[in-house]
Amino acid sequence: MNKKIQQAFAVAAAATLTLGVVSVSQAQAAVKSVSIAYQGPLSGGEAQTGIDEQNAVKFAIKQYMA
């Protein structure tokens, strides 16, 4: 009985490794994306300044991607 448990464990480990390799391969094939953070006031007394800065960031990204 102990040998059957070892065989089942070996099969489960092999399946796990195989699935891990497949998911890593798919992740590498995916399109790479970049996150850009912006920190500024979007509400309150300085909201207009923050909104202008946010729009400038969006504009710069559009210009870069063009």
Backbone as ProteinMPNN parsed JSONL, in Angstrom:
{"seq_chain_A": "MNKKIQQAFAVAAAATLTLGVVSVSQAQAAVKSVSIAYQGPLSGGEAQTGIDEQNAVKFAIKQYMA", "coords_chain_A": {"N_chain_A": [[0.821, -1.196, 0.0], [1.982, 1.23, 0.685], [3.701, 1.718, -1.432], [1.946, 2.329, -3.509], [0.946, 4.768, -2.647], [3.253, 6.304, -2.778], [3.677, 6.239, -5.544], [1.39, 7.566, -6.444], [1.84, 10.064, -5.313], [4.163, 10.781, -6.706], [3.164, 10.976, -9.324], [1.351, 13.072, -8.986], [3.126, 15.127, -8.28], [4.65, 15.329, -10.63], [2.664, 16.159, -12.417], [2.011, 18.633, -11.326], [4.432, 20.032, -11.665], [4.539, 20.035, -14.456], [2.274, 21.579, -15.13], [3.068, 23.967, -13.983], [5.277, 24.692, -15.576], [4.013, 25.041, -18.038], [2.314, 27.22, -17.47], [4.205, 29.203, -16.919], [5.431, 29.429, -19.406], [3.302, 30.434, -20.905], [2.951, 32.87, -19.64], [5.282, 34.198, -20.315], [4.882, 34.495, -23.01], [2.881, 36.311, -23.135], [1.713, 39.679, -23.698], [3.761, 42.294, -22.675], [3.157, 44.603, -20.108], [3.199, 47.908, -18.771], [3.074, 49.644, -15.757], [2.141, 52.858, -14.778], [2.475, 55.242, -12.356], [0.742, 57.939, -10.824], [0.793, 60.616, -8.637], [-1.091, 62.899, -7.071], [-3.146, 65.755, -6.161], [-6.55, 65.209, -6.557], [-8.878, 66.098, -5.687], [-10.451, 68.589, -3.629], [-8.973, 71.751, -2.609], [-6.749, 72.062, -4.292], [-7.388, 70.681, -6.542], [-7.676, 71.316, -9.306], [-5.062, 71.774, -10.169], [-3.966, 69.222, -9.79], [-5.565, 67.72, -11.559], [-4.863, 68.892, -13.994], [-2.175, 68.113, -14.061], [-2.499, 65.328, -14.166], [-3.77, 65.081, -16.652], [-1.66, 65.963, -18.24], [0.158, 63.891, -17.891], [-1.258, 61.777, -19.105], [-1.361, 62.809, -21.715], [1.382, 62.869, -22.372], [1.922, 60.136, -22.397], [0.308, 59.298, -24.53], [1.575, 60.688, -26.608], [4.074, 59.457, -26.562], [3.392, 56.845, -27.265], [2.548, 57.173, -29.854]], "CA_chain_A": [[0.0, 0.0, 0.0], [2.868, 2.373, 0.762], [4.244, 1.947, -2.771], [0.904, 2.992, -4.294], [0.902, 6.159, -2.2], [4.433, 6.954, -3.342], [3.453, 6.407, -6.977], [0.388, 8.62, -6.606], [2.515, 11.318, -4.996], [5.071, 11.078, -7.817], [2.343, 11.417, -10.456], [0.83, 14.398, -8.648], [4.242, 16.074, -8.352], [4.982, 15.52, -12.043], [1.591, 16.953, -13.017], [2.161, 19.996, -10.82], [5.572, 20.633, -12.352], [4.167, 20.246, -15.857], [1.37, 22.728, -15.181], [3.86, 25.155, -13.672], [6.074, 25.038, -16.751], [3.094, 25.541, -19.062], [1.848, 28.558, -17.11], [5.332, 30.124, -17.077], [5.597, 29.649, -20.842], [2.224, 31.312, -21.347], [3.19, 34.202, -19.09], [6.346, 34.818, -21.092], [4.357, 34.797, -24.334], [1.895, 37.387, -23.021], [2.183, 41.029, -23.97], [4.249, 42.942, -21.459], [2.532, 45.89, -19.839], [3.915, 48.745, -17.824], [2.2, 50.465, -14.921], [2.665, 54.189, -14.496], [1.76, 55.809, -11.215], [0.672, 59.395, -10.701], [0.336, 61.007, -7.312], [-1.405, 64.319, -7.027], [-4.476, 66.042, -5.622], [-7.64, 65.151, -7.525], [-10.045, 66.695, -5.041], [-10.079, 69.621, -2.672], [-8.59, 73.066, -3.089], [-5.723, 71.97, -5.333], [-7.844, 69.674, -7.504], [-7.433, 71.712, -10.696], [-3.645, 71.531, -10.437], [-3.784, 67.777, -9.918], [-6.227, 67.261, -12.788], [-3.998, 69.335, -15.095], [-0.999, 67.237, -14.07], [-2.936, 64.015, -14.633], [-3.967, 65.2, -18.096], [-0.337, 66.061, -18.853], [0.715, 62.531, -17.904], [-1.97, 61.041, -20.157], [-0.922, 63.354, -23.0], [2.75, 62.409, -22.613], [1.855, 58.713, -22.743], [-0.225, 59.216, -25.897], [2.626, 61.143, -27.517], [5.112, 58.425, -26.59], [2.874, 55.656, -27.953], [2.244, 57.494, -31.259]], "C_chain_A": [[0.865, 1.26, 0.0], [3.431, 2.727, -0.615], [3.221, 2.662, -3.655], [0.8, 4.47, -3.916], [2.083, 6.93, -2.774], [4.256, 7.206, -4.839], [2.441, 7.527, -7.233], [1.004, 9.989, -6.33], [3.443, 11.74, -6.134], [4.302, 11.585, -9.032], [1.807, 12.827, -10.197], [1.93, 15.458, -8.736], [4.622, 16.358, -9.798], [3.927, 16.383, -12.735], [1.699, 18.413, -12.582], [3.31, 20.713, -11.512], [5.242, 20.944, -13.806], [3.261, 21.459, -15.994], [2.11, 24.03, -14.886], [4.675, 25.62, -14.857], [5.189, 25.617, -17.841], [2.647, 26.956, -18.728], [2.969, 29.583, -17.218], [5.542, 30.434, -18.549], [4.526, 30.592, -21.37], [2.435, 32.733, -20.841], [4.273, 34.923, -19.881], [5.853, 35.221, -22.474], [3.375, 35.965, -24.306], [2.538, 38.739, -23.318], [2.613, 41.667, -22.655], [3.575, 44.299, -21.313], [3.335, 46.62, -18.771], [2.891, 49.56, -17.047], [2.891, 51.791, -14.633], [1.815, 54.785, -13.384], [1.806, 57.335, -11.272], [0.14, 59.699, -9.31], [0.117, 62.511, -7.309], [-2.812, 64.529, -6.507], [-5.53, 66.022, -6.726], [-8.941, 65.67, -6.929], [-9.55, 67.748, -4.054], [-9.652, 70.908, -3.355], [-7.588, 73.049, -4.229], [-6.108, 70.999, -6.439], [-7.511, 70.057, -8.94], [-5.973, 71.493, -11.083], [-3.392, 70.048, -10.652], [-4.396, 67.224, -11.189], [-5.405, 67.671, -14.008], [-2.754, 68.452, -15.201], [-1.359, 65.85, -14.583], [-3.153, 64.029, -16.149], [-2.636, 65.298, -18.832], [0.331, 64.692, -18.928], [0.057, 61.714, -19.005], [-1.525, 61.5, -21.541], [0.484, 62.863, -23.346], [2.772, 60.936, -23.016], [1.344, 58.546, -24.166], [0.825, 59.641, -26.915], [3.727, 60.093, -27.657], [4.658, 57.217, -27.397], [2.619, 55.915, -29.439], [3.428, 57.234, -32.172]], "O_chain_A": [[0.504, 2.255, -0.629], [3.614, 3.904, -0.928], [3.593, 3.511, -4.464], [0.588, 5.321, -4.78], [1.935, 8.073, -3.205], [4.639, 8.261, -5.344], [2.624, 8.338, -8.141], [0.718, 10.958, -7.035], [3.504, 12.919, -6.485], [4.741, 12.524, -9.697], [1.813, 13.673, -11.092], [1.687, 16.564, -9.217], [4.887, 17.507, -10.154], [4.265, 17.242, -13.549], [1.498, 19.321, -13.389], [3.176, 21.874, -11.901], [5.622, 21.995, -14.324], [3.463, 22.283, -16.886], [1.808, 25.069, -15.472], [4.757, 26.819, -15.12], [5.572, 26.583, -18.501], [2.605, 27.811, -19.613], [2.708, 30.731, -17.578], [5.805, 31.582, -18.906], [4.816, 31.458, -22.196], [2.128, 33.695, -21.545], [4.185, 36.133, -20.092], [6.352, 36.188, -23.05], [3.073, 36.544, -25.35], [3.752, 38.908, -23.201], [1.906, 41.584, -21.651], [3.443, 45.048, -22.281], [4.052, 46.009, -17.978], [1.949, 50.101, -17.626], [4.073, 51.833, -14.291], [0.588, 54.821, -13.472], [2.789, 57.929, -11.715], [-0.844, 59.107, -8.865], [1.047, 63.288, -7.523], [-3.59, 63.579, -6.42], [-5.408, 66.741, -7.717], [-9.979, 65.677, -7.592], [-8.372, 67.78, -3.698], [-9.936, 71.125, -4.534], [-7.591, 73.959, -5.058], [-5.247, 70.543, -7.191], [-7.099, 69.198, -9.72], [-5.682, 71.073, -12.203], [-2.688, 69.661, -11.585], [-3.812, 66.351, -11.831], [-5.263, 66.892, -14.95], [-2.332, 68.089, -16.299], [-0.603, 65.26, -15.354], [-2.762, 63.091, -16.844], [-2.5, 64.768, -19.935], [0.993, 64.373, -19.916], [0.746, 61.027, -19.76], [-1.334, 60.68, -22.438], [0.746, 62.483, -24.488], [3.555, 60.538, -23.88], [1.883, 57.744, -24.928], [0.952, 59.021, -27.971], [4.246, 59.874, -28.751], [5.451, 56.628, -28.133], [2.488, 54.964, -30.209], [3.336, 57.452, -33.38]]}, "name": "protein", "num_of_chains": 1, "seq": "MNKKIQQAFAVAAAATLTLGVVSVSQAQAAVKSVSIAYQGPLSGGEAQTGIDEQNAVKFAIKQYMA"}
